[in-house]
XYZ file of C-alpha atoms in Angstrom:
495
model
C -32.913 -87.815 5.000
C -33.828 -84.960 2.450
C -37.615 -85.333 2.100
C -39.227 -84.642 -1.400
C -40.493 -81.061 -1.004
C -36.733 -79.897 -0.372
C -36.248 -81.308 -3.665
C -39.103 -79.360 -5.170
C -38.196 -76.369 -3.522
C -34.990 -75.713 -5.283
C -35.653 -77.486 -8.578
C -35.836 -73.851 -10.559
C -32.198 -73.857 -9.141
C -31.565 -77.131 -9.736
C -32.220 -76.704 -13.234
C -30.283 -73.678 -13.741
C -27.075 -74.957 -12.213
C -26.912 -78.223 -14.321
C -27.473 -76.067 -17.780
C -25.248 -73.904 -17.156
C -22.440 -76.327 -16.345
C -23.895 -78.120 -19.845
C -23.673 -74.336 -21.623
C -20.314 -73.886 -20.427
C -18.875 -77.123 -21.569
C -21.190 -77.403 -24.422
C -19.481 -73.572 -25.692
C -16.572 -75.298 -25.778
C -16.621 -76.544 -29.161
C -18.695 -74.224 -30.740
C -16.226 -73.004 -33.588
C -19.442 -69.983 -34.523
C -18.552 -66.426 -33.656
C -22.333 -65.677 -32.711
C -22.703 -68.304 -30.623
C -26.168 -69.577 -32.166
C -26.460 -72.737 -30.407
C -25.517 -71.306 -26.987
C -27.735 -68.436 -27.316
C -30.876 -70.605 -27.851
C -30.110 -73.369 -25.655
C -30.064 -70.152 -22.688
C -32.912 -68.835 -23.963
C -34.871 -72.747 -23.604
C -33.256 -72.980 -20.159
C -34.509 -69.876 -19.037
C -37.811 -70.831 -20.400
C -37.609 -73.745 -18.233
C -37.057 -71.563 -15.242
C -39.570 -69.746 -16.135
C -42.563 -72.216 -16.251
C -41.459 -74.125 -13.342
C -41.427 -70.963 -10.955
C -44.567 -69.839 -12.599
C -46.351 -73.261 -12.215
C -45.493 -73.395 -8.493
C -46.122 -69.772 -7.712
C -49.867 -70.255 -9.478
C -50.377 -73.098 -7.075
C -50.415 -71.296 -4.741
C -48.910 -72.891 -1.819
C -46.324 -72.113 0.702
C -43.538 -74.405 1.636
C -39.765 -74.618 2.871
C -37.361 -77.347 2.703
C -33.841 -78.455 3.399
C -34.858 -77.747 7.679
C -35.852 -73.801 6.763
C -33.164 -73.002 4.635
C -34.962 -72.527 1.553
C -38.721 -71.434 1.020
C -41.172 -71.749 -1.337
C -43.705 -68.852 -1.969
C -46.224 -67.113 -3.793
C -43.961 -64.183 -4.205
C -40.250 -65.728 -4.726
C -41.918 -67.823 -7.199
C -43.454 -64.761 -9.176
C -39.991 -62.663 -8.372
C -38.060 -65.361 -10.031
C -40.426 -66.211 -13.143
C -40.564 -62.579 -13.930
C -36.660 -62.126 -13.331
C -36.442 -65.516 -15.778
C -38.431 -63.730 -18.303
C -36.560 -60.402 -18.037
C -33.093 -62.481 -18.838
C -34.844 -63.536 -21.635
C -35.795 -60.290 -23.004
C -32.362 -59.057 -22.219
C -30.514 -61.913 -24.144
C -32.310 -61.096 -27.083
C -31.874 -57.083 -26.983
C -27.890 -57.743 -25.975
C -27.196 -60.234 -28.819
C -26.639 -57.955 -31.591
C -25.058 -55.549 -29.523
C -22.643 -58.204 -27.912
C -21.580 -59.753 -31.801
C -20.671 -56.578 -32.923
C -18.214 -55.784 -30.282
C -16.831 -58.829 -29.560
C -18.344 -60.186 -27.040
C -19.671 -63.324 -28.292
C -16.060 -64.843 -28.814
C -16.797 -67.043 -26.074
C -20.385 -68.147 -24.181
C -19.129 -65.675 -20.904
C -22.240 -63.692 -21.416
C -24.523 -66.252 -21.356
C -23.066 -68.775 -18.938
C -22.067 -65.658 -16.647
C -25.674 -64.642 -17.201
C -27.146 -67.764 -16.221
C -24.396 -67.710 -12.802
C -26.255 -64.398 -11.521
C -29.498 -65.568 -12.327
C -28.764 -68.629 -10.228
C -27.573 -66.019 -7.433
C -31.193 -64.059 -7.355
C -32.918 -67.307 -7.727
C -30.868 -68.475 -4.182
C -31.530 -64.660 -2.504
C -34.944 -64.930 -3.628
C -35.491 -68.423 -1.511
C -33.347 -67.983 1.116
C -34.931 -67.925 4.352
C -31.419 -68.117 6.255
C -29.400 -64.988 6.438
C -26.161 -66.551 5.347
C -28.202 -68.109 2.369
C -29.427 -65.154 1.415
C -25.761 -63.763 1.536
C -24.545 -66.524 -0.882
C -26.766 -65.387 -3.430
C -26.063 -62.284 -3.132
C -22.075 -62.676 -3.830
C -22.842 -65.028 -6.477
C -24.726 -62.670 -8.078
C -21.746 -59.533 -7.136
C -19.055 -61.767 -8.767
C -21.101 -62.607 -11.770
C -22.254 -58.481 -12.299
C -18.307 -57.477 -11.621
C -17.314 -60.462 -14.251
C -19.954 -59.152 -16.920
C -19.211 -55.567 -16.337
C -15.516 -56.000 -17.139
C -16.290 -58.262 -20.040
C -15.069 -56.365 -22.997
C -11.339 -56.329 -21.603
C -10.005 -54.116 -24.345
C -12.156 -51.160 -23.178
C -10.440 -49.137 -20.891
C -13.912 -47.568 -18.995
C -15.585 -50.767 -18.870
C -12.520 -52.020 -16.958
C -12.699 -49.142 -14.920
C -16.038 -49.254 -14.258
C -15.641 -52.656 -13.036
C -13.139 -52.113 -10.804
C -15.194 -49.170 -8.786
C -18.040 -51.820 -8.683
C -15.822 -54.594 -7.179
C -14.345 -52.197 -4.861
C -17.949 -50.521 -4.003
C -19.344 -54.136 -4.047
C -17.045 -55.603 -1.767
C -17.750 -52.503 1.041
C -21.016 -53.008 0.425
C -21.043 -56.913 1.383
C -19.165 -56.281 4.238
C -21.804 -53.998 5.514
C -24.659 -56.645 4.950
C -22.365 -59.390 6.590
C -21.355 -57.603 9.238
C -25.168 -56.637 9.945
C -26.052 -60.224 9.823
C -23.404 -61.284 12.389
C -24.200 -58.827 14.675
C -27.744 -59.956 14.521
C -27.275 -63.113 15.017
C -25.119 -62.106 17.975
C -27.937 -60.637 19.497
C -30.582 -63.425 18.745
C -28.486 -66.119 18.378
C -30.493 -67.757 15.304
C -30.203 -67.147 11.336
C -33.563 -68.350 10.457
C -35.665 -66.321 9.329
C -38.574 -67.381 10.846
C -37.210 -67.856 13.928
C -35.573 -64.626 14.125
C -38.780 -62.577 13.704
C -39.888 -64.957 17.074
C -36.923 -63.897 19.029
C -37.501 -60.045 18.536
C -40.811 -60.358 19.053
C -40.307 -62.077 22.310
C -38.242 -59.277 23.651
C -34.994 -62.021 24.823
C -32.559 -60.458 21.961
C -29.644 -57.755 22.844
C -31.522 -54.268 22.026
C -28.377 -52.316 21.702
C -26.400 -55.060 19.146
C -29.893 -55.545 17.089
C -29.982 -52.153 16.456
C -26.243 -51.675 15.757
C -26.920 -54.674 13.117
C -29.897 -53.489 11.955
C -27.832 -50.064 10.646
C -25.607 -52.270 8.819
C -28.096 -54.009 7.257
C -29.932 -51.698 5.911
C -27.056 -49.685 4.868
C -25.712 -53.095 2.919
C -29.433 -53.225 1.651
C -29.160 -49.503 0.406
C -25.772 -50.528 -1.111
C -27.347 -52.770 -3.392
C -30.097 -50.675 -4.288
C -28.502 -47.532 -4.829
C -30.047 -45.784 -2.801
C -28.603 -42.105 -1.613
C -25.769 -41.732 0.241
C -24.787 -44.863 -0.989
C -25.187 -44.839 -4.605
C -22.163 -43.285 -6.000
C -21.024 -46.685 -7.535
C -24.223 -46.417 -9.789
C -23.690 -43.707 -12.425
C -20.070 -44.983 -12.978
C -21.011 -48.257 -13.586
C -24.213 -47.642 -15.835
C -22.095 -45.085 -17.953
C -18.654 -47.345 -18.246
C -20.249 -50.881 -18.766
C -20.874 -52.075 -22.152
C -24.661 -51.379 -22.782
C -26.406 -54.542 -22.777
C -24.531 -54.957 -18.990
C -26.293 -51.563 -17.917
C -29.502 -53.247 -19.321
C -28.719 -56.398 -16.862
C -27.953 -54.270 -13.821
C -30.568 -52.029 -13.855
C -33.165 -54.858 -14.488
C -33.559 -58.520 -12.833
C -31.360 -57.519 -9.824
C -33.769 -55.086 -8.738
C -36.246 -57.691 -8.139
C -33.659 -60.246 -6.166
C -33.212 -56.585 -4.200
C -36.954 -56.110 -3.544
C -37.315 -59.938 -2.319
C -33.962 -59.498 0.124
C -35.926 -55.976 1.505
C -39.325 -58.073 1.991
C -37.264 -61.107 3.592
C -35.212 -59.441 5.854
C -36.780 -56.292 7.528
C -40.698 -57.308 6.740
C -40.123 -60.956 7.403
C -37.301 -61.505 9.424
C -37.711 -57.621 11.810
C -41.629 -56.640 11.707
C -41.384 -55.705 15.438
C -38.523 -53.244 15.036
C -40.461 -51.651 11.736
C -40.956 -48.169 13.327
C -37.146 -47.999 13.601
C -36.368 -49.383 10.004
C -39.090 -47.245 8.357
C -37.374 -44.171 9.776
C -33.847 -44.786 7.760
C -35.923 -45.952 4.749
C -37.425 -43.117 4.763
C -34.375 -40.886 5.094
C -32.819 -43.033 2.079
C -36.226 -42.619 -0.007
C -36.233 -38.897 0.720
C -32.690 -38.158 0.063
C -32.790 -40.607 -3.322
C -35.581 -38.445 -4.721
C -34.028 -35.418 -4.415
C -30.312 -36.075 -5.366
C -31.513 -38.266 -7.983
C -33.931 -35.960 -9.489
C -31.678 -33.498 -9.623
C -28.432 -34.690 -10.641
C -30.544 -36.142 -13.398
C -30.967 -32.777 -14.913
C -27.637 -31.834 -15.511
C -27.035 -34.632 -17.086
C -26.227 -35.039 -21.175
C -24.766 -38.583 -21.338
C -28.226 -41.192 -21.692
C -27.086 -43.976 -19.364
C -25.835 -41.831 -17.115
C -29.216 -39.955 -17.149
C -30.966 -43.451 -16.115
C -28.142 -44.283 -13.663
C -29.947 -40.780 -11.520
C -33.295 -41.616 -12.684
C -33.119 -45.521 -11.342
C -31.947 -43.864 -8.055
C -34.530 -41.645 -8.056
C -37.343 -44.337 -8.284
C -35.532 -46.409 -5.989
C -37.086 -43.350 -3.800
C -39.990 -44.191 -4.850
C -39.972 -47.852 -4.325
C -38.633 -47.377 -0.684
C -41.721 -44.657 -0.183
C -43.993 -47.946 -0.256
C -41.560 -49.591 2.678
C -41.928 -46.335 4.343
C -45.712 -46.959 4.256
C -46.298 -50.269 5.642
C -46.832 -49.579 9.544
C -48.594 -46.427 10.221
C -48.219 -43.745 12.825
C -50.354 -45.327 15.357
C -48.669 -48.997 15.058
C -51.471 -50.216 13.062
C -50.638 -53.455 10.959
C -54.051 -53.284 8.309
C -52.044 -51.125 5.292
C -48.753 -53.518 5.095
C -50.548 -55.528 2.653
C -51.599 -52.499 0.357
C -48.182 -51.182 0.666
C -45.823 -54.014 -0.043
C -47.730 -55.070 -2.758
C -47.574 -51.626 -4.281
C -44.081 -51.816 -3.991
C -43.782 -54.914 -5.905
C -46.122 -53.915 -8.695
C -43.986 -50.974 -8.561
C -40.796 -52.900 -9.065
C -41.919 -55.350 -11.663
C -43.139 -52.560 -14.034
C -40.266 -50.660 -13.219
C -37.995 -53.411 -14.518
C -40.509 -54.182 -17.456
C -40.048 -49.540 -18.530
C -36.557 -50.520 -17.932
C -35.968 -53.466 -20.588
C -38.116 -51.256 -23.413
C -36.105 -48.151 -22.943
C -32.450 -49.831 -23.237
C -33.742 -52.115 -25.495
C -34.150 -48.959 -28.156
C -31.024 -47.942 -26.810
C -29.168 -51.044 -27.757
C -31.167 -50.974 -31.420
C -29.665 -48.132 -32.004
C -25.839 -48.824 -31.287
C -24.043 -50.123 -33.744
C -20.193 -51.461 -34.345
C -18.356 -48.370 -33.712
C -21.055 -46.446 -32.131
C -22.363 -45.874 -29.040
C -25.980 -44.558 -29.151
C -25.804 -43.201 -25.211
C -25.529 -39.321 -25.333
C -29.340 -37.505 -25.479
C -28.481 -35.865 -28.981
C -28.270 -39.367 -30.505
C -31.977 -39.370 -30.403
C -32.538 -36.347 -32.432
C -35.073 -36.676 -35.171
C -35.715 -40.392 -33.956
C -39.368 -40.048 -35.212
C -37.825 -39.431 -38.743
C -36.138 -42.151 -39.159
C -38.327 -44.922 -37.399
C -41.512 -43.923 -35.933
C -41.766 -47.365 -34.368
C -38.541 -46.927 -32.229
C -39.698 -43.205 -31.488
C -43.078 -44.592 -30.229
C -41.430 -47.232 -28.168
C -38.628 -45.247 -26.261
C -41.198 -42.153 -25.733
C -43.429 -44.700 -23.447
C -40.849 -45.821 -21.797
C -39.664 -42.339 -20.698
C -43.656 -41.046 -20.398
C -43.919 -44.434 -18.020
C -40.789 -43.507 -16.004
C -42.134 -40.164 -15.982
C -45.333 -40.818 -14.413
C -47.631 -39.799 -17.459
C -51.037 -41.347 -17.895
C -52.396 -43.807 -18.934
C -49.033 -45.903 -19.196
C -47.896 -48.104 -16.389
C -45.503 -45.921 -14.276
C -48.711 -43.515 -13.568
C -50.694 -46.013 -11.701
C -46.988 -47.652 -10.245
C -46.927 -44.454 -9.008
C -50.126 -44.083 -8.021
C -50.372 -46.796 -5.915
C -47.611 -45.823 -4.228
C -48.751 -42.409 -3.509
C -52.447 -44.204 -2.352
C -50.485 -46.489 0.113
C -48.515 -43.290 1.624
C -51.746 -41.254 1.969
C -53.656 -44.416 3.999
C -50.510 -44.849 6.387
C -51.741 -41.494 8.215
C -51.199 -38.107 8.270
C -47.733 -36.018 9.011
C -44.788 -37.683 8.045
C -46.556 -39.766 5.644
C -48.541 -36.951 3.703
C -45.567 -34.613 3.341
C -43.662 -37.515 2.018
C -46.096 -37.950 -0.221
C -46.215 -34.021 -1.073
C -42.685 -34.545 -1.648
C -42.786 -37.744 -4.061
C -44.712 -35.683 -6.396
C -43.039 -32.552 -6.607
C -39.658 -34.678 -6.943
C -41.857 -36.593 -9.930
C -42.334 -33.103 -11.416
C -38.380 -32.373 -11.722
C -37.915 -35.537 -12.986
C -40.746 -35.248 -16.267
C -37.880 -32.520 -16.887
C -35.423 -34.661 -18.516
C -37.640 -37.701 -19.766
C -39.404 -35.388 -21.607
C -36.312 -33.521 -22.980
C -35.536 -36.704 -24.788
C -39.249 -36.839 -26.145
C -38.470 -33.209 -27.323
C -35.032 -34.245 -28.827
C -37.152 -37.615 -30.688
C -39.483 -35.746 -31.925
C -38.508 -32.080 -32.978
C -34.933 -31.816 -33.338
C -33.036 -32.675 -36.255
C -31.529 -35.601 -36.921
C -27.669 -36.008 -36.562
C -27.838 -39.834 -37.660
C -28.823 -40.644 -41.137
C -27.807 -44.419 -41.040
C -30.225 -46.782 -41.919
C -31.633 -48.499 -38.692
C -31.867 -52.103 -38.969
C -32.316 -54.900 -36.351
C -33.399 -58.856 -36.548
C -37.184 -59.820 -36.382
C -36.623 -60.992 -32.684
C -35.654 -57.763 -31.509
C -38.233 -56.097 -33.270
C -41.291 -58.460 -32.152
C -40.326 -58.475 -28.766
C -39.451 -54.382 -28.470
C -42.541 -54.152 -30.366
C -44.613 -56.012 -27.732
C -42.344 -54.578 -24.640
C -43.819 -50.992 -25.913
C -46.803 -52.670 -26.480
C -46.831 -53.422 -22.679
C -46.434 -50.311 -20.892
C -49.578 -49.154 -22.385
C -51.886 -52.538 -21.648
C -50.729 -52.527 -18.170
C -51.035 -48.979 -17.759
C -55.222 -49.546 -18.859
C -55.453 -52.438 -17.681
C -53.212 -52.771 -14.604
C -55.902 -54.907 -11.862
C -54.621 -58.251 -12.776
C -50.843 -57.787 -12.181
C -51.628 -55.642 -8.968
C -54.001 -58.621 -7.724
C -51.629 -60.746 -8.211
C -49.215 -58.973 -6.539
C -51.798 -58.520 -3.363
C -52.131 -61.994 -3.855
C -48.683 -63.058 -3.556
C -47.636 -60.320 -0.893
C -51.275 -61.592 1.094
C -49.805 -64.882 1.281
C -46.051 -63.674 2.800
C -47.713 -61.980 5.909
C -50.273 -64.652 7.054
């Protein structure tokens, strides 16, 4: 019999998978073009989600139900309230966007929305690998489904097809890592997994073959370098508000499937899995950086820039068992890596959220020159995009600085060699890259404009792109309570 915390345990997904079925059917009959009803109802369910992750992740306690399939913790909990919240910034940037292009025909965006939210929700929880793996697809077929959804457009279709394609390799790595792990332990749970390593009783020589393809699968989904050509396609050839999805809540379902599988599930074998992260971290910052540079095209400008702080974020893997073995900075690290993550997501939303204000039926606002003499024409917008490319950037005192910073801290306290140069390395790579986010503060600000059509937006967007701005600088004064609670939530996944 299914005992009552089970129940509890996936009642976030519980909730999403009956509203969406409602949304669906509910869209139905909806004769409105802008899809009024739909788009609020979404926005209350994801509210929902919201408050009942954040309840039960400020409780504080620790739980797993349906016989270890599904867990309940401080840190999925926070993962999936802030990935509710960032859907619900997103639906309100994309709406405009999506009703002047057609999109909004039918409630695919929101109920196809709502699908891969479900998916992180499930990778977040899962403490099975083939659990994990469900989410993950649902979440693939939802992304390839919104990608593709203006069907008209011949390099959003294209774009989607590379990402199925690139998608599908990229799932067979994961599942073929997974089987060949649990051919050598002979388990799927989590839990019990990390026992069977630790015990020394698995195959050496199939764990390690696995653990390659897991990590590659895991680099897949990141974008990390080698394996992130499918990025920069897909950011440039998706409709806008899309770009905005995949380069936001995703990343922290990502983070959460890292933390579960290698810190969780593989702490013993964390010498050998900090070695290829750090080869992906090292490789990311410097193609990323770099290709970044040449580039003209905005989106496709963030597509090299996400990979290059994907770098970053890995740097903080890199940094959670030091030289000697010792165990004491994994807490410092991992929970720099997930303060890094949530205000990367948070620089994210404010940055295509301008980007979207600006489009407009007909027009694309995506190449660097549309920006010129931004300041001109709305200070406001100016303001708001130049954090967001000062926070990428690393500039003080917005967030990115001390993402960054703490980062760089939790590098330097790992040990010397390897670590420091990497370190070295982060920072010179951080240099390039305040290259081109400040080239499109120069454009904003002291160019002349190219655009003289009035910019106008509803009150929604402008409150919450207002207080998105708003938030980069706060955090960035004021970051100790988000990075305690991220201590706090990565303190209770390694006790």
């Amino acid at each position: 019999m299914i005992d009552r915390l089970s129940w509890i345990a996936i009642a976030p997904e519980l909730l999403l998978l009956v509203m969406v079925c409602v949304i669906a059917i509910y869209d139905l009959f909806l004769k409105s073009p802008q899809r009024h009803a739909t788009h609020y109802l979404t926005l209350l369910t994801l509210a929902g989600a919201a408050f009942l992750t954040g309840s039960a992740a400020l409780s504080g306690q620790t739980f797993s139900g349906f016989g270890g399939l599904v867990v309940s913790d401080p840190m999925g909990n926070w993962l999936k309230c802030f990935a509710a919240l960032t859907m619900m910034v997103l639906l309100v940037y994309a709406r405009p966007y999506a009703g002047a292009r057609g999109m909004l025909r039918g409630g695919e965006l929101y109920t196809l929305g709502l699908f891969a939210l479900l998916g992180m929700y499930v990778m977040i929880s899962g403490h099975n690998l083939l659990i994990i793996y469900l989410g993950l697809e649902l979440l693939a077929l939802s992304s390839f489904a919104l990608v593709a959804l203006r069907r008209d457009d011949l390099r959003a279709t294209e774009a989607a097809m590379k990402y199925f394609v690139l998608g599908a390799l990229a799932s067979g790595f994961l599942l073929y890592g997974m089987s060949l792990i649990y051919g050598a332990t002979g388990t799927l749970d989590i839990r019990t997994l990390a026992q069977t390593i630790e015990a020394g009783v698995a195959q050496p020589q199939v764990l390690m073959l696995g653990l390659v393809f897991l990590v590659a699968g895991l680099a897949f989904k990141l974008g990390a370098v080698p394996f992130h050509m499918w990025v920069p396609d897909v950011y440039h050839g998706a409709p806008t508000a899309v770009t905005l999805f995949i380069g936001s809540a995703p990343k922290l379902a990502a983070f959460a499937i890292v933390m579960r599988l290698l810190v969780e599930a593989m702490p013993t074998l964390a010498f050998d899995w900090q070695q290829m992260l750090a080869v992906l971290a090292v490789l990311s910052l410097l193609v990323g950086n770099l290709a970044a540079v040449a580039q003209t095209n905005l989106k496709r400008m963030l597509a090299f820039s996400s990979i290059a702080q994907v770098g970053f974020l890995l740097l903080a893997f890199v940094a959670g068992v030091g030289a000697d073995g010792s165990t004491a900075n994994m807490s410092t690290a991992y929970s720099a890596a997930m303060f890094y993550i949530v205000t990367y997501v948070l620089t994210t939303l404010a940055v295509f959220g301008v980007i979207l204000l600006l489009s407009r039926e007909g027009f694309e606002s995506e190449e660097i020159d549309d920006l010129a003499g931004l300041n001109q024409r709305s200070p406001l917008y100016a303001g708001v995009m130049a954090a967001g490319m000062f926070s990428l950037a690393g500039v003080p005192p917005l967030v990115g600085f001390y993402a960054k910073l703490t980062v760089l801290q939790a590098l330097l306290a790992a040990g010397d060699g390897v670590y420091l140069w990497s370190a070295v390395f982060a920072v010179l790579m951080s240099l390039v890259g305040a290259f081109y986010y400040l080239r499109v503060v120069k454009v904003m600000y002291f160019d002349v404009p190219t655009q003289t059509a009035a910019i106008s937006a509803p009150f929604e967007l402008r409150a919450v792109l207002s207080v998105n701005g708003l938030m980069l600088l706060v955090l960035g004064l004021f970051p100790g309570a988000l990075l305690a609670l991220c201590a706090q939530a990565i303190a209770s996944l390694l006790v």
